[in-house]
Amino acid sequence: MYDILDEDVRGHTPSPATPARARAREDMAIEWREISTLIPYARNARTHSPAQIAEIAGSIREFGFVNPVLIDPDGGIIAGHGRVLAARQLGMAEVPTICLSGLSETQRRAYVIADNNASQSWAPAL
């Protein structure tokens, strides 16, 4: 499995002793949060069509909510806007989240762009 912490958005591999990397692994925990407390990222360039939301909802129904929403310490969504919309459509009150703390606004924007680009280039083999 690919570890997103092994490479930053520019393709550089940080050393294992990098404090941010060590802190991220140490503090990373899944926490179920109420959807109503999550704040969509206003600068998120990606939008989801109703068909995409329905597909995501179908995946959550079939496999469970296996990909947590990434948030900042204030509950701002960094990645997972579509999953939150699908969860809302399914009538879920809570979703699993992982809080990414310590990101600068520049790092946050870079991650959002990288995450959106990675998800758009994925094509199912089935």
Backbone as a chain_set.jsonl record, in Angstrom:
{"seq": "MYDILDEDVRGHTPSPATPARARAREDMAIEWREISTLIPYARNARTHSPAQIAEIAGSIREFGFVNPVLIDPDGGIIAGHGRVLAARQLGMAEVPTICLSGLSETQRRAYVIADNNASQSWAPAL", "coords": {"N": [[0.834, -1.177, 0.0], [0.526, 2.225, -0.781], [2.059, 4.813, 0.966], [0.992, 7.901, 1.849], [2.442, 9.634, 3.337], [5.043, 9.191, 2.723], [5.988, 10.683, 0.654], [6.199, 14.045, -0.331], [4.053, 16.591, -1.817], [5.521, 17.499, -3.953], [7.036, 15.433, -4.767], [9.316, 14.912, -3.332], [11.147, 12.931, -1.073], [10.903, 12.837, 2.312], [13.219, 12.57, 5.059], [13.218, 9.857, 7.448], [13.515, 10.98, 9.932], [12.304, 13.403, 9.899], [10.622, 15.871, 11.667], [7.85, 16.666, 11.274], [6.806, 14.53, 9.855], [7.175, 12.392, 11.658], [5.583, 13.302, 13.768], [3.089, 13.365, 12.503], [2.552, 10.639, 12.009], [2.545, 9.695, 14.606], [0.402, 11.063, 15.806], [-1.763, 10.429, 14.248], [-5.016, 9.457, 14.049], [-8.156, 7.851, 13.749], [-11.152, 9.536, 14.002], [-14.55, 9.677, 14.672], [-16.713, 12.051, 13.445], [-19.388, 14.425, 13.676], [-21.218, 15.163, 10.793], [-22.355, 17.661, 10.523], [-20.575, 19.321, 11.821], [-18.433, 19.647, 10.196], [-16.533, 21.608, 7.9], [-16.759, 22.665, 4.652], [-14.08, 23.163, 2.323], [-13.519, 26.28, 1.143], [-11.916, 27.003, -1.009], [-11.735, 24.791, -2.57], [-11.379, 23.37, -5.651], [-12.616, 21.337, -6.983], [-15.676, 19.927, -8.012], [-18.556, 17.841, -7.496], [-20.63, 15.842, -9.442], [-24.165, 14.989, -9.37], [-24.333, 12.31, -10.17], [-21.753, 11.337, -9.597], [-21.741, 11.614, -6.808], [-23.741, 9.783, -6.187], [-22.454, 7.421, -7.026], [-20.311, 7.327, -5.205], [-21.777, 7.104, -2.845], [-22.939, 4.602, -3.293], [-20.637, 3.022, -3.185], [-19.885, 3.407, -0.508], [-22.092, 2.237, 0.715], [-21.772, -0.412, -0.164], [-19.113, -1.19, 0.638], [-18.629, 0.003, 3.052], [-17.533, 2.811, 5.059], [-14.577, 3.333, 4.299], [-12.513, 5.055, 3.76], [-11.269, 7.572, 5.376], [-12.271, 11.014, 5.976], [-10.199, 13.78, 5.462], [-9.292, 16.287, 7.68], [-8.783, 19.637, 9.03], [-7.577, 21.018, 12.194], [-9.757, 22.621, 12.962], [-11.952, 21.434, 11.897], [-12.249, 21.817, 9.228], [-12.664, 20.656, 5.941], [-10.213, 18.945, 4.228], [-9.699, 16.897, 2.402], [-12.107, 14.85, 0.868], [-14.614, 15.815, 0.325], [-16.603, 14.838, -1.469], [-17.151, 12.342, -0.321], [-18.298, 13.149, 2.076], [-20.61, 14.447, 1.146], [-21.885, 12.24, -0.014], [-22.259, 10.628, 2.236], [-24.033, 12.207, 3.647], [-26.187, 12.049, 1.885], [-26.828, 9.399, 2.267], [-27.914, 9.501, 4.728], [-26.29, 9.454, 6.946], [-25.04, 10.442, 10.126], [-22.537, 10.825, 11.163], [-19.054, 10.729, 10.176], [-15.954, 8.999, 9.513], [-12.91, 10.575, 10.397], [-9.639, 11.983, 9.858], [-7.412, 14.028, 11.441], [-5.334, 16.458, 10.147], [-2.834, 18.183, 11.33], [-0.811, 21.147, 11.61], [-0.312, 21.947, 8.976], [0.639, 24.432, 6.684], [-1.112, 27.133, 5.031], [-0.334, 27.157, 2.373], [0.717, 24.56, 2.083], [-1.597, 23.12, 2.562], [-3.247, 23.891, 0.377], [-1.654, 22.868, -1.697], [-1.774, 20.125, -1.107], [-4.538, 19.634, -1.415], [-4.829, 20.12, -4.177], [-3.104, 18.133, -5.211], [-4.388, 15.828, -4.242], [-6.904, 16.013, -5.497], [-6.093, 15.879, -8.193], [-4.956, 13.307, -8.256], [-7.169, 11.677, -7.737], [-8.727, 12.175, -9.966], [-7.294, 11.077, -12.025], [-7.508, 8.402, -11.725], [-8.649, 5.349, -12.945], [-11.107, 2.923, -13.178], [-10.463, -0.592, -13.37], [-12.273, -2.504, -13.779]], "CA": [[0.0, 0.0, 0.0], [1.28, 3.464, -0.876], [1.933, 5.656, 2.153], [1.038, 9.294, 1.396], [3.415, 10.375, 4.122], [6.379, 8.89, 2.245], [6.382, 11.63, -0.363], [5.379, 15.247, -0.271], [3.356, 16.838, -3.08], [6.482, 17.798, -5.031], [7.767, 14.217, -5.09], [10.485, 14.758, -2.483], [10.97, 11.977, 0.014], [11.534, 13.336, 3.528], [13.917, 11.558, 5.834], [12.383, 9.344, 8.536], [13.676, 11.797, 11.126], [11.598, 14.664, 9.733], [9.684, 16.011, 12.781], [6.451, 16.701, 10.85], [6.436, 13.16, 9.481], [7.078, 11.6, 12.88], [4.423, 13.784, 14.511], [1.889, 12.963, 11.775], [2.308, 9.216, 12.253], [2.286, 9.532, 16.024], [-0.884, 11.648, 16.161], [-2.818, 10.071, 13.312], [-6.028, 8.56, 14.609], [-9.476, 8.04, 13.16], [-12.158, 10.029, 14.939], [-15.854, 9.869, 14.042], [-17.195, 13.416, 13.701], [-20.683, 14.741, 13.105], [-21.116, 15.846, 9.505], [-22.754, 19.058, 10.706], [-19.464, 20.103, 12.363], [-17.376, 19.744, 9.186], [-16.609, 22.829, 7.1], [-16.178, 22.496, 3.308], [-12.985, 24.077, 1.978], [-14.043, 27.259, 0.178], [-11.048, 27.09, -2.184], [-11.688, 23.503, -3.263], [-11.738, 23.592, -7.053], [-13.343, 20.189, -7.53], [-17.088, 19.747, -7.68], [-19.025, 16.49, -7.779], [-21.955, 15.778, -10.055], [-25.065, 14.073, -8.655], [-23.979, 10.923, -10.524], [-20.556, 10.977, -8.832], [-22.149, 11.456, -5.41], [-24.464, 8.505, -6.129], [-21.446, 6.358, -7.113], [-19.604, 7.284, -3.922], [-22.745, 6.569, -1.876], [-23.016, 3.168, -3.559], [-19.412, 2.419, -2.679], [-19.968, 3.402, 0.958], [-23.098, 1.23, 1.06], [-21.228, -1.74, -0.471], [-17.866, -1.526, 1.312], [-18.477, 0.742, 4.296], [-16.799, 4.074, 4.943], [-13.213, 2.849, 4.529], [-11.537, 6.095, 3.432], [-11.643, 8.707, 6.22], [-12.198, 12.394, 5.506], [-9.071, 14.492, 6.062], [-9.735, 17.594, 8.153], [-7.835, 20.413, 9.821], [-7.997, 21.023, 13.601], [-11.024, 23.33, 13.13], [-13.018, 20.69, 11.234], [-12.273, 22.155, 7.802], [-12.388, 19.493, 5.101], [-9.056, 19.04, 3.331], [-9.981, 15.923, 1.348], [-13.235, 14.005, 1.179], [-15.879, 16.526, 0.139], [-17.556, 13.938, -2.111], [-17.549, 11.325, 0.652], [-19.207, 13.794, 3.028], [-21.893, 14.624, 0.452], [-22.496, 10.911, -0.162], [-22.689, 10.203, 3.566], [-25.247, 12.985, 3.926], [-27.236, 11.463, 1.046], [-27.178, 8.113, 2.876], [-28.518, 9.749, 6.033], [-25.329, 9.257, 8.026], [-24.838, 11.611, 10.979], [-21.107, 10.947, 11.429], [-18.112, 10.114, 9.244], [-14.613, 8.888, 10.085], [-12.0, 11.648, 9.978], [-8.268, 12.047, 10.351], [-7.027, 15.432, 11.53], [-3.975, 16.803, 9.723], [-2.469, 19.449, 11.953], [0.515, 21.655, 11.28], [-0.14, 22.324, 7.57], [0.485, 25.844, 6.346], [-2.146, 27.299, 4.003], [0.286, 26.749, 1.105], [0.763, 23.098, 2.079], [-2.985, 22.651, 2.453], [-3.662, 24.068, -1.023], [-0.892, 21.915, -2.508], [-2.319, 18.787, -0.871], [-5.87, 19.571, -2.043], [-4.612, 19.998, -5.622], [-2.537, 16.803, -5.475], [-5.423, 14.83, -3.976], [-7.896, 16.105, -6.574], [-5.488, 15.367, -9.43], [-4.776, 11.858, -8.137], [-8.467, 11.0, -7.842], [-9.248, 12.337, -11.313], [-6.554, 10.259, -12.981], [-7.788, 6.995, -11.45], [-9.655, 4.743, -13.836], [-11.359, 1.55, -12.742], [-10.064, -1.667, -14.295], [-13.349, -3.497, -13.857]], "C": [[0.881, 1.242, 0.0], [1.02, 4.332, 0.339], [2.075, 7.111, 1.73], [2.029, 10.115, 2.185], [4.843, 10.128, 3.648], [6.879, 9.881, 1.213], [5.549, 12.879, -0.21], [4.841, 15.527, -1.666], [4.291, 17.178, -4.232], [7.309, 16.572, -5.403], [9.029, 14.017, -4.275], [10.185, 13.782, -1.366], [11.662, 12.519, 1.253], [12.245, 12.212, 4.261], [13.018, 11.084, 6.968], [12.462, 10.197, 9.796], [12.954, 13.139, 11.021], [10.547, 14.798, 10.83], [8.216, 15.99, 12.362], [5.972, 15.292, 10.505], [6.256, 12.305, 10.727], [5.836, 12.004, 13.666], [3.141, 13.323, 13.833], [1.565, 11.495, 12.047], [1.916, 8.959, 13.703], [0.865, 9.954, 16.38], [-2.039, 11.178, 15.294], [-3.752, 9.044, 13.933], [-7.355, 8.866, 13.926], [-10.446, 8.447, 14.262], [-13.458, 10.235, 14.173], [-16.369, 11.235, 14.449], [-18.558, 13.599, 13.051], [-20.49, 15.539, 11.82], [-21.411, 17.327, 9.662], [-21.626, 19.934, 11.251], [-18.345, 20.307, 11.344], [-17.623, 20.943, 8.273], [-15.977, 22.58, 5.731], [-15.11, 23.558, 3.047], [-13.443, 24.993, 0.856], [-13.213, 27.314, -1.101], [-10.921, 25.768, -2.932], [-12.215, 23.686, -4.684], [-12.613, 22.481, -7.618], [-14.796, 20.199, -7.076], [-17.486, 18.335, -8.089], [-20.424, 16.566, -8.367], [-22.855, 14.875, -9.206], [-24.74, 12.602, -8.947], [-22.742, 10.463, -9.747], [-20.894, 10.748, -7.361], [-22.884, 10.121, -5.236], [-23.489, 7.325, -6.191], [-20.702, 6.204, -5.791], [-20.51, 6.689, -2.852], [-22.891, 5.054, -2.052], [-21.806, 2.425, -3.027], [-19.434, 2.338, -1.158], [-20.969, 2.337, 1.418], [-22.522, -0.181, 0.907], [-20.06, -2.124, 0.44], [-17.715, -0.898, 2.69], [-17.677, 2.008, 4.044], [-15.347, 3.787, 5.286], [-12.127, 3.877, 4.237], [-11.901, 7.352, 4.216], [-11.478, 10.061, 5.523], [-11.016, 13.048, 6.214], [-9.53, 15.895, 6.417], [-8.589, 18.332, 8.837], [-8.342, 20.457, 11.268], [-9.332, 21.735, 13.865], [-12.201, 22.609, 12.479], [-13.17, 21.038, 9.767], [-11.891, 20.948, 6.966], [-11.206, 19.791, 4.183], [-9.272, 18.106, 2.142], [-11.157, 15.064, 1.791], [-14.583, 14.694, 1.047], [-16.956, 15.62, -0.463], [-18.052, 12.869, -1.163], [-18.524, 11.897, 1.677], [-20.579, 13.99, 2.391], [-22.622, 13.293, 0.303], [-23.016, 10.403, 1.177], [-23.974, 10.924, 3.961], [-26.43, 12.396, 3.156], [-27.728, 10.135, 1.631], [-27.823, 8.278, 4.252], [-27.592, 9.508, 7.208], [-25.197, 10.55, 8.83], [-23.358, 11.886, 11.208], [-20.298, 10.262, 10.333], [-16.76, 9.975, 9.943], [-13.718, 9.991, 9.529], [-10.602, 11.385, 10.526], [-7.891, 13.518, 10.315], [-5.565, 15.592, 11.128], [-3.647, 18.169, 10.315], [-1.084, 19.877, 11.477], [0.738, 21.996, 9.824], [-0.271, 23.833, 7.432], [-0.621, 25.938, 5.295], [-1.599, 26.877, 2.636], [0.342, 25.23, 1.006], [-0.635, 22.516, 1.912], [-3.462, 22.739, 1.013], [-2.956, 23.069, -1.918], [-1.43, 20.498, -2.335], [-3.677, 18.629, -1.543], [-5.73, 19.375, -3.55], [-4.092, 18.603, -5.963], [-3.589, 15.715, -5.286], [-6.481, 14.834, -5.078], [-7.347, 15.551, -7.879], [-5.338, 13.86, -9.394], [-6.109, 11.133, -8.31], [-9.056, 11.115, -9.234], [-8.543, 11.444, -12.319], [-6.807, 8.765, -12.786], [-8.877, 6.512, -12.392], [-9.874, 3.313, -13.413], [-10.982, 0.534, -13.812], [-11.164, -2.687, -14.467], [-14.289, -3.221, -14.987]], "O": [[1.881, 1.293, 0.716], [-0.135, 4.559, 0.699], [3.151, 7.526, 1.299], [2.422, 11.195, 1.743], [5.767, 10.789, 4.122], [8.075, 9.919, 0.923], [4.341, 12.804, 0.013], [5.136, 14.784, -2.603], [3.871, 17.142, -5.389], [8.188, 16.657, -6.26], [9.752, 13.045, -4.497], [9.101, 13.802, -0.782], [12.886, 12.652, 1.259], [11.906, 11.039, 4.097], [12.143, 11.829, 7.41], [11.567, 10.139, 10.638], [12.992, 13.932, 11.962], [9.664, 13.946, 10.936], [7.405, 15.353, 13.034], [4.847, 14.918, 10.836], [5.277, 11.568, 10.833], [5.115, 11.145, 14.173], [2.196, 12.926, 14.515], [0.407, 11.155, 12.29], [1.066, 8.117, 13.991], [0.196, 9.283, 17.166], [-3.191, 11.501, 15.584], [-3.354, 7.935, 14.289], [-7.632, 10.012, 13.57], [-10.548, 7.798, 15.304], [-13.467, 10.896, 13.134], [-16.455, 11.551, 15.636], [-18.849, 13.007, 12.012], [-19.692, 16.475, 11.773], [-20.785, 18.159, 9.005], [-21.701, 21.159, 11.158], [-17.408, 21.063, 11.601], [-18.762, 21.252, 7.921], [-14.778, 22.311, 5.651], [-15.226, 24.699, 3.494], [-13.723, 24.536, -0.252], [-13.74, 27.637, -2.166], [-10.089, 25.641, -3.83], [-13.354, 24.104, -4.886], [-13.281, 22.676, -8.634], [-15.099, 20.446, -5.908], [-16.832, 17.712, -8.925], [-21.291, 17.27, -7.849], [-22.355, 14.081, -8.409], [-24.861, 11.752, -8.066], [-22.69, 9.322, -9.29], [-20.398, 9.807, -6.741], [-22.67, 9.415, -4.251], [-23.676, 6.334, -5.485], [-20.489, 5.088, -5.316], [-20.071, 5.869, -2.047], [-22.959, 4.316, -1.07], [-21.931, 1.328, -2.483], [-19.047, 1.321, -0.581], [-20.724, 1.625, 2.392], [-22.758, -1.044, 1.753], [-20.011, -3.241, 0.954], [-16.781, -1.226, 3.422], [-17.202, 2.24, 2.933], [-14.928, 3.973, 6.428], [-10.945, 3.603, 4.443], [-12.751, 8.125, 3.774], [-10.664, 10.222, 4.614], [-10.848, 12.891, 7.424], [-10.083, 16.61, 5.581], [-7.565, 17.741, 9.179], [-9.442, 19.973, 11.538], [-9.971, 21.478, 14.886], [-13.325, 23.112, 12.504], [-14.123, 20.6, 9.123], [-10.894, 20.285, 7.256], [-11.213, 20.781, 3.451], [-9.048, 18.498, 0.997], [-11.21, 14.605, 2.932], [-15.582, 14.22, 1.588], [-18.1, 15.638, -0.01], [-19.231, 12.517, -1.182], [-19.461, 11.219, 2.097], [-21.601, 13.727, 3.027], [-23.839, 13.227, 0.476], [-24.094, 9.814, 1.243], [-24.884, 10.328, 4.536], [-27.529, 12.26, 3.694], [-28.904, 9.791, 1.503], [-28.232, 7.294, 4.868], [-28.049, 9.373, 8.343], [-25.241, 11.639, 8.258], [-22.96, 13.031, 11.422], [-20.775, 9.351, 9.656], [-16.451, 10.74, 10.857], [-13.764, 10.3, 8.338], [-10.416, 10.67, 11.51], [-8.03, 14.178, 9.286], [-4.677, 14.95, 11.689], [-4.138, 19.193, 9.838], [-0.295, 19.06, 11.004], [1.866, 22.31, 9.443], [-1.183, 24.439, 7.995], [-1.021, 24.921, 4.729], [-2.33, 26.301, 1.831], [0.043, 24.671, -0.049], [-0.824, 21.532, 1.198], [-4.018, 21.779, 0.481], [-3.578, 22.482, -2.803], [-1.531, 19.75, -3.308], [-3.942, 17.605, -2.173], [-6.435, 18.553, -4.137], [-4.582, 17.966, -6.896], [-3.668, 14.782, -6.085], [-6.905, 13.774, -5.538], [-8.047, 14.836, -8.596], [-5.57, 13.195, -10.404], [-6.168, 10.09, -8.961], [-9.814, 10.24, -9.652], [-9.118, 11.091, -13.348], [-6.365, 7.951, -13.598], [-9.887, 7.183, -12.604], [-8.912, 2.554, -13.298], [-11.161, 0.773, -15.006], [-11.007, -3.644, -15.226], [-15.248, -3.965, -15.188]]}, "num_chains": 1, "name": "protein.A"}
